[in-house]
Tab-separated table of C-alpha atoms in Angstrom:
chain	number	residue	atom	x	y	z
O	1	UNK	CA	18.401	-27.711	6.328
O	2	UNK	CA	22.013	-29.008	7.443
O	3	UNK	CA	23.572	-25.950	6.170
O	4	UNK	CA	21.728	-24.627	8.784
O	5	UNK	CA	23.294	-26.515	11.538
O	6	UNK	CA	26.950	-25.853	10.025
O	7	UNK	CA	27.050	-22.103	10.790
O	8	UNK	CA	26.188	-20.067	13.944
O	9	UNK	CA	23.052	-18.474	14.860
O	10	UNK	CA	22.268	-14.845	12.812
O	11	UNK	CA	20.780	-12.993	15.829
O	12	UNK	CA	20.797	-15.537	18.987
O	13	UNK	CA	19.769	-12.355	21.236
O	14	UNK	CA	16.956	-12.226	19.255
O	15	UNK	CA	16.397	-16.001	19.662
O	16	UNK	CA	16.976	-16.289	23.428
O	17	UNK	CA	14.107	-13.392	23.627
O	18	UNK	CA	12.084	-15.908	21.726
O	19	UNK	CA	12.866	-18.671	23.922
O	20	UNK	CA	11.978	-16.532	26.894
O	21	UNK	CA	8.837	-14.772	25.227
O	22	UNK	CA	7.728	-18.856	24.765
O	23	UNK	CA	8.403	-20.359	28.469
O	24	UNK	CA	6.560	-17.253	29.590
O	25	UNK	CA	3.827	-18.306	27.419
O	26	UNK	CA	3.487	-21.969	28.856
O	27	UNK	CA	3.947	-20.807	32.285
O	28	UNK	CA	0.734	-18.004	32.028
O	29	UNK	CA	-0.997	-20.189	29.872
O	30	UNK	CA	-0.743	-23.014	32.797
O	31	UNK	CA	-1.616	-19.765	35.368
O	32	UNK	CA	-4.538	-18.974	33.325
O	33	UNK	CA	-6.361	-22.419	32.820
O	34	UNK	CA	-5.451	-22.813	36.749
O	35	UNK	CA	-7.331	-19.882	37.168
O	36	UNK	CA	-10.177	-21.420	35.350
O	37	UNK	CA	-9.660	-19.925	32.395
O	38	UNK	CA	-9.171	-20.886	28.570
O	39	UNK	CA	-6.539	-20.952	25.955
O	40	UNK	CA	-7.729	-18.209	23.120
O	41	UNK	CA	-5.231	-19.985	20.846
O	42	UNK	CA	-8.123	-21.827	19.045
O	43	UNK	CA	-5.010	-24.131	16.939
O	44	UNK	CA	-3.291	-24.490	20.803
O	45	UNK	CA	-6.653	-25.147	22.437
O	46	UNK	CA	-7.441	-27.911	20.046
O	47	UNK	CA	-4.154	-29.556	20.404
O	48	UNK	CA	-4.539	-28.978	24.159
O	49	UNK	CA	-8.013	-30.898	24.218
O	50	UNK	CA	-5.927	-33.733	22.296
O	51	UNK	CA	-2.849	-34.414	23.403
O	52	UNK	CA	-2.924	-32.754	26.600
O	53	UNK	CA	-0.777	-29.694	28.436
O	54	UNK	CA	2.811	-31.244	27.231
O	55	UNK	CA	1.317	-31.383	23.564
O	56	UNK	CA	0.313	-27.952	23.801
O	57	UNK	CA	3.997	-27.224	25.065
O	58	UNK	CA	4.789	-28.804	22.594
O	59	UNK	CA	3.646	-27.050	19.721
O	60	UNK	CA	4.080	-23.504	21.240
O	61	UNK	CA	8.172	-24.754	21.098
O	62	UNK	CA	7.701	-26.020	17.556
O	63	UNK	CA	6.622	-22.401	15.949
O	64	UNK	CA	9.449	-20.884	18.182
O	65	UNK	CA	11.569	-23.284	15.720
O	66	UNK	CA	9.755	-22.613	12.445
O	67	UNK	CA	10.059	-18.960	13.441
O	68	UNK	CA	13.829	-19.512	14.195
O	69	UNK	CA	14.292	-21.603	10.803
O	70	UNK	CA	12.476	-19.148	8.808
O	71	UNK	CA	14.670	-16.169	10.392
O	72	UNK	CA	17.472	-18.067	9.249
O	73	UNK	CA	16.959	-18.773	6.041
O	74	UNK	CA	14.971	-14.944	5.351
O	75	UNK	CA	18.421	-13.779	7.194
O	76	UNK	CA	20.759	-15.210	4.460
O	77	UNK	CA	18.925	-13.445	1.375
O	78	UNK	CA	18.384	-10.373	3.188
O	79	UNK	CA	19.807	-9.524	6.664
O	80	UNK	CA	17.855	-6.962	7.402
O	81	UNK	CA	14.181	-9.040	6.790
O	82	UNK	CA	15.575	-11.765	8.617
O	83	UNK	CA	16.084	-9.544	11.691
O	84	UNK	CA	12.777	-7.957	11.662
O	85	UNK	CA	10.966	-11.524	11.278
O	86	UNK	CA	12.521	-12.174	14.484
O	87	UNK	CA	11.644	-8.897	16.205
O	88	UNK	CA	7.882	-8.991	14.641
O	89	UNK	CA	8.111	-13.193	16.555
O	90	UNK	CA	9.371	-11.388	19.461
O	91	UNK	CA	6.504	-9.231	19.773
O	92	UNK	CA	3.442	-11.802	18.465
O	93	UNK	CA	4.593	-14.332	20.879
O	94	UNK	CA	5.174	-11.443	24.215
O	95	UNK	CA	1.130	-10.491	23.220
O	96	UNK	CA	-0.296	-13.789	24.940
O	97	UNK	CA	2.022	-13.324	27.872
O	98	UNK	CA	0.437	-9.324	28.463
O	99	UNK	CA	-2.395	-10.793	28.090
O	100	UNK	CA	-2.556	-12.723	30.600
O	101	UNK	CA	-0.679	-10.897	32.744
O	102	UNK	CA	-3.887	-8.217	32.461
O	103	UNK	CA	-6.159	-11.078	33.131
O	104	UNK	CA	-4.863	-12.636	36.057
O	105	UNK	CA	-4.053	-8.683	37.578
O	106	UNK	CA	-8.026	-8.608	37.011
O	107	UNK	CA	-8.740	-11.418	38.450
O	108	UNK	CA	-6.510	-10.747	41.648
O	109	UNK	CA	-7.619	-6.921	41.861
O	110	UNK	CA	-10.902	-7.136	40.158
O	111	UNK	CA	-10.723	-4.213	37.626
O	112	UNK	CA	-12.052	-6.629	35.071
């Protein structure tokens, strides 16, 4: 794991969408339970009823760096996997966020 932090970054675009695809998360995630709503996550919800909002913050952060570690390490065997673990966490972790975009856009318009 220290090799890791001796070289830089394979694909830090990719990461920084990661980073941004998980703030977005938290942020409709807090919009949503605002809203009255629930966290479909059941792993996220449970941690949620436990340790809170920050602990769910938390752990939404913490597979944004397992995802990061394991693009890493895939990366150095074979570039090309590496990069398309990090698109495929790009696009998982943007599906909660349309989510509740569609949601709250229901719940302010009513088409839902």
């Amino acid at each position: 794991m220290t090799t890791l932090l001796r070289h830089p970054a394979r694909y830090p675009s990719i990461f920084a969408w990661l980073v941004f695809a998980a703030a977005l998360d938290v942020m409709f995630t807090h919009l949503v339970l605002y809203h009255g709503g629930i966290e479909m996550n059941g792993l996220a919800a449970s941690i949620m009823h436990r340790w809170g909002f920050h602990g769910m913050t938390f752990f939404k952060f913490a597979m944004i760096l397992f995802t990061v570690c394991l693009c890493e390490i895939t990366g150095r065997r074979d570039d090309l996997w590496g990069r398309r673990l990090g698109v495929i966490g790009v696009a998982l972790t943007f599906v909660p966020v349309i989510l509740a975009s569609l949601m709250l856009l229901g719940r302010t318009h009513h088409y839902f």
